Amino acid sequence: MTARDTALVTGASGFVGSAVARLLCARGFDVRVLVRSASPRANLEGFACSIAEGDMREPADMHAALKGARYLFHVAADYRLWAKDPEEIVRNNLNGTRTVMEAARDAGVERIVYTSSVATLRPGTAALPSDETARLSAGEAIGAYKRSKVVAERLVEQMVADGLPAIIVNPSTPIGPRDIKPTPTGRIIVEAASGRMPAFVDTGLNLVHVDDVAEGHLLAFEKGRIGSSYILGGENVSLKEMLRVIAGLAGRRPPRVQLPQAPLFPLAHAAEAIARWTGKEPFLTVDALKMSTHHMFFSSAKAQTELGYHARPYAEGLADALDWFLAADAVR
């Protein structure tokens, strides 16, 4: 591994992908990014990279993008918790991953970091957070997004068994700058900072700064074992505490009303019915409510021990996210 080796990053116009691409550039790699022609380019500003236009689902595009590339970071994914056709999410993530990995195999790529998710794992508890052994089956996964990540991860594992030189990373819930879409968690930050979240449910997340997730990708690339998976997380936090910190940063009063999940399901069904008419992803979805009945707590102990991974306090990620959203005029 030498400076100026070419590394292809998929999903680099997005949240996690742009953080990975920026870090690779800072570490001296020749960074090439795969970007769809219609994707926004704002997250590609401020660092040097070459752009390969294409779609991860198209074999010809992937073969062209990988020409001369020594390494691959496959970060791109369809990260939606709702779609008019939920199976579209599964098709995009499974078929896209298959196309990318087959093209990398054909191109002789020497080392691959595949970005999966803690969505492929059973959620833990505060007393016993889950680790990489808490594997979900596709049938156990809640919703199309989680199912799509499970089947895509299992595909990569099968291809590793056949010789693909891939390491798997499982980020938890990234927060921080450049959440351009934004992600579902980014939407919570925006809504809470804008004073539009008067209540909360009893749930929890593992929050991690997106730049720490990017560092974890590079550590996995440098030190990870082929075929192994590594949770890249931060701190386990209740939604109530997360909203309290956001309120403090935004100069607002935190919500004090805790609602049970059950009465919210009719509202979620209604929101999805409206979304099927408008085409706009709803803020409240049935799958998100189902997920919220669990505390999605995880441990990064394996990555800490094997890779030397560590994460900064989650509140720094919330502060950086809020600063970025304020600068983008997303908080009103």
Tab-separated table of N, CA, C and O in Angstrom, residues 223-273:
chain	number	residue	atom	x	y	z
A	223	LYS	N	-5.821	-2.757	8.733
A	223	LYS	CA	-5.565	-3.779	9.745
A	223	LYS	C	-6.593	-4.905	9.779
A	223	LYS	O	-6.384	-5.910	10.470
A	224	GLY	N	-7.719	-4.733	9.093
A	224	GLY	CA	-8.797	-5.709	9.201
A	224	GLY	C	-8.458	-7.043	8.559
A	224	GLY	O	-7.673	-7.112	7.606
A	225	ARG	N	-9.070	-8.088	9.080
A	225	ARG	CA	-8.891	-9.430	8.530
A	225	ARG	C	-9.922	-9.681	7.433
A	225	ARG	O	-11.111	-9.393	7.622
A	226	ILE	N	-9.475	-10.213	6.308
A	226	ILE	CA	-10.384	-10.528	5.209
A	226	ILE	C	-11.513	-11.415	5.729
A	226	ILE	O	-11.279	-12.411	6.418
A	227	GLY	N	-12.746	-11.030	5.420
A	227	GLY	CA	-13.904	-11.812	5.834
A	227	GLY	C	-14.462	-11.434	7.192
A	227	GLY	O	-15.562	-11.863	7.547
A	228	SER	N	-13.720	-10.625	7.959
A	228	SER	CA	-14.207	-10.220	9.279
A	228	SER	C	-15.107	-8.998	9.162
A	228	SER	O	-15.037	-8.238	8.198
A	229	SER	N	-15.935	-8.820	10.174
A	229	SER	CA	-16.793	-7.634	10.241
A	229	SER	C	-16.504	-6.878	11.523
A	229	SER	O	-16.131	-7.476	12.547
A	230	TYR	N	-16.668	-5.558	11.468
A	230	TYR	CA	-16.319	-4.692	12.580
A	230	TYR	C	-17.396	-3.625	12.768
A	230	TYR	O	-17.671	-2.851	11.848
A	231	ILE	N	-17.997	-3.593	13.956
A	231	ILE	CA	-18.941	-2.521	14.288
A	231	ILE	C	-18.156	-1.232	14.494
A	231	ILE	O	-17.179	-1.201	15.254
A	232	LEU	N	-18.580	-0.179	13.809
A	232	LEU	CA	-17.986	1.149	13.977
A	232	LEU	C	-19.033	2.037	14.642
A	232	LEU	O	-19.864	2.653	13.975
A	233	GLY	N	-19.015	2.054	15.954
A	233	GLY	CA	-20.020	2.789	16.703
A	233	GLY	C	-19.404	3.821	17.620
A	233	GLY	O	-18.194	4.074	17.608
A	234	GLY	N	-20.263	4.419	18.424
A	234	GLY	CA	-19.839	5.432	19.374
A	234	GLY	C	-20.431	5.166	20.739
A	234	GLY	O	-20.084	4.197	21.389
A	235	GLU	N	-21.392	5.995	21.136
A	235	GLU	CA	-22.010	5.862	22.453
A	235	GLU	C	-23.473	5.469	22.325
A	235	GLU	O	-24.177	5.921	21.417
A	236	ASN	N	-23.925	4.628	23.253
A	236	ASN	CA	-25.330	4.246	23.328
A	236	ASN	C	-26.093	5.313	24.105
A	236	ASN	O	-25.750	5.622	25.252
A	237	VAL	N	-27.132	5.873	23.466
A	237	VAL	CA	-27.812	7.045	24.006
A	237	VAL	C	-29.321	6.872	23.844
A	237	VAL	O	-29.788	6.443	22.782
A	238	SER	N	-30.082	7.222	24.870
A	238	SER	CA	-31.536	7.220	24.727
A	238	SER	C	-31.961	8.376	23.832
A	238	SER	O	-31.273	9.410	23.747
A	239	LEU	N	-33.090	8.230	23.158
A	239	LEU	CA	-33.613	9.323	22.339
A	239	LEU	C	-33.893	10.541	23.207
A	239	LEU	O	-33.642	11.683	22.796
A	240	LYS	N	-34.383	10.317	24.414
A	240	LYS	CA	-34.665	11.430	25.327
A	240	LYS	C	-33.403	12.246	25.582
A	240	LYS	O	-33.422	13.481	25.537
A	241	GLU	N	-32.293	11.565	25.848
A	241	GLU	CA	-31.041	12.268	26.126
A	241	GLU	C	-30.506	12.954	24.874
A	241	GLU	O	-29.988	14.077	24.937
A	242	MET	N	-30.624	12.300	23.739
A	242	MET	CA	-30.198	12.912	22.478
A	242	MET	C	-30.947	14.220	22.231
A	242	MET	O	-30.345	15.246	21.881
A	243	LEU	N	-32.259	14.202	22.423
A	243	LEU	CA	-33.060	15.408	22.212
A	243	LEU	C	-32.728	16.494	23.236
A	243	LEU	O	-32.773	17.688	22.919
A	244	ARG	N	-32.382	16.086	24.443
A	244	ARG	CA	-31.987	17.064	25.458
A	244	ARG	C	-30.716	17.797	25.036
A	244	ARG	O	-30.607	19.026	25.164
A	245	VAL	N	-29.746	17.049	24.504
A	245	VAL	CA	-28.489	17.666	24.072
A	245	VAL	C	-28.734	18.586	22.878
A	245	VAL	O	-28.200	19.712	22.823
A	246	ILE	N	-29.541	18.146	21.923
A	246	ILE	CA	-29.845	18.992	20.764
A	246	ILE	C	-30.519	20.283	21.211
A	246	ILE	O	-30.183	21.374	20.732
A	247	ALA	N	-31.477	20.175	22.128
A	247	ALA	CA	-32.173	21.366	22.625
A	247	ALA	C	-31.197	22.338	23.265
A	247	ALA	O	-31.281	23.558	23.053
A	248	GLY	N	-30.263	21.816	24.048
A	248	GLY	CA	-29.276	22.680	24.670
A	248	GLY	C	-28.412	23.389	23.651
A	248	GLY	O	-28.113	24.582	23.780
A	249	LEU	N	-28.006	22.675	22.604
A	249	LEU	CA	-27.185	23.276	21.553
A	249	LEU	C	-27.962	24.337	20.775
A	249	LEU	O	-27.398	25.341	20.332
A	250	ALA	N	-29.265	24.092	20.595
A	250	ALA	CA	-30.090	24.990	19.787
A	250	ALA	C	-30.725	26.113	20.606
A	250	ALA	O	-31.407	26.979	20.041
A	251	GLY	N	-30.528	26.087	21.924
A	251	GLY	CA	-31.125	27.113	22.772
A	251	GLY	C	-32.621	26.941	22.937
A	251	GLY	O	-33.357	27.931	23.080
A	252	ARG	N	-33.079	25.697	22.936
A	252	ARG	CA	-34.510	25.419	23.100
A	252	ARG	C	-34.743	24.557	24.343
A	252	ARG	O	-33.810	23.974	24.890
A	253	ARG	N	-35.996	24.471	24.739
A	253	ARG	CA	-36.355	23.593	25.845
A	253	ARG	C	-36.544	22.179	25.307
A	253	ARG	O	-37.192	21.981	24.273
A	254	PRO	N	-36.023	21.182	26.000
A	254	PRO	CA	-36.179	19.809	25.508
A	254	PRO	C	-37.608	19.310	25.697
A	254	PRO	O	-38.313	19.766	26.603
A	255	PRO	N	-38.036	18.381	24.857
A	255	PRO	CA	-39.375	17.809	25.053
A	255	PRO	C	-39.428	16.997	26.336
A	255	PRO	O	-38.452	16.359	26.715
A	256	ARG	N	-40.578	17.042	26.985
A	256	ARG	CA	-40.726	16.326	28.256
A	256	ARG	C	-41.813	15.253	28.204
A	256	ARG	O	-42.000	14.511	29.170
A	257	VAL	N	-42.530	15.162	27.090
A	257	VAL	CA	-43.640	14.214	26.984
A	257	VAL	C	-43.151	12.939	26.335
A	257	VAL	O	-42.642	12.942	25.204
A	258	GLN	N	-43.281	11.819	27.045
A	258	GLN	CA	-42.937	10.512	26.488
A	258	GLN	C	-44.214	9.804	26.067
A	258	GLN	O	-45.141	9.657	26.859
A	259	LEU	N	-44.250	9.368	24.826
A	259	LEU	CA	-45.424	8.699	24.277
A	259	LEU	C	-45.171	7.206	24.113
A	259	LEU	O	-44.065	6.799	23.752
A	260	PRO	N	-46.172	6.381	24.332
A	260	PRO	CA	-46.035	4.961	23.990
A	260	PRO	C	-46.078	4.789	22.475
A	260	PRO	O	-46.668	5.598	21.761
A	261	GLN	N	-45.451	3.725	21.981
A	261	GLN	CA	-45.415	3.537	20.529
A	261	GLN	C	-46.769	3.133	19.951
A	261	GLN	O	-47.135	3.572	18.853
A	262	ALA	N	-47.527	2.303	20.684
A	262	ALA	CA	-48.732	1.694	20.113
A	262	ALA	C	-49.714	2.705	19.508
A	262	ALA	O	-50.177	2.527	18.375
A	263	PRO	N	-50.072	3.801	20.208
A	263	PRO	CA	-51.041	4.744	19.620
A	263	PRO	C	-50.498	5.491	18.396
A	263	PRO	O	-51.286	6.123	17.674
A	264	LEU	N	-49.195	5.420	18.157
A	264	LEU	CA	-48.616	6.145	17.030
A	264	LEU	C	-48.699	5.372	15.710
A	264	LEU	O	-48.516	5.954	14.635
A	265	PHE	N	-48.996	4.082	15.799
A	265	PHE	CA	-49.026	3.290	14.569
A	265	PHE	C	-50.106	3.751	13.585
A	265	PHE	O	-49.845	3.821	12.374
A	266	PRO	N	-51.325	4.100	14.043
A	266	PRO	CA	-52.301	4.637	13.084
A	266	PRO	C	-51.801	5.913	12.392
A	266	PRO	O	-52.041	6.112	11.188
A	267	LEU	N	-51.088	6.765	13.133
A	267	LEU	CA	-50.521	7.967	12.530
A	267	LEU	C	-49.467	7.622	11.493
A	267	LEU	O	-49.381	8.257	10.437
A	268	ALA	N	-48.675	6.595	11.792
A	268	ALA	CA	-47.639	6.179	10.844
A	268	ALA	C	-48.264	5.625	9.570
A	268	ALA	O	-47.809	5.911	8.451
A	269	HIS	N	-49.315	4.826	9.722
A	269	HIS	CA	-50.012	4.297	8.536
A	269	HIS	C	-50.604	5.445	7.713
A	269	HIS	O	-50.543	5.425	6.474
A	270	ALA	N	-51.163	6.439	8.403
A	270	ALA	CA	-51.731	7.592	7.688
A	270	ALA	C	-50.645	8.380	6.972
A	270	ALA	O	-50.824	8.816	5.825
A	271	ALA	N	-49.489	8.550	7.635
A	271	ALA	CA	-48.379	9.285	7.020
A	271	ALA	C	-47.877	8.559	5.772
A	271	ALA	O	-47.550	9.192	4.756
A	272	GLU	N	-47.835	7.246	5.837
A	272	GLU	CA	-47.384	6.478	4.674
A	272	GLU	C	-48.405	6.546	3.542
A	272	GLU	O	-48.025	6.576	2.357
A	273	ALA	N	-49.693	6.577	3.885
A	273	ALA	CA	-50.721	6.701	2.850
A	273	ALA	C	-50.589	8.033	2.117
A	273	ALA	O	-50.691	8.099	0.882
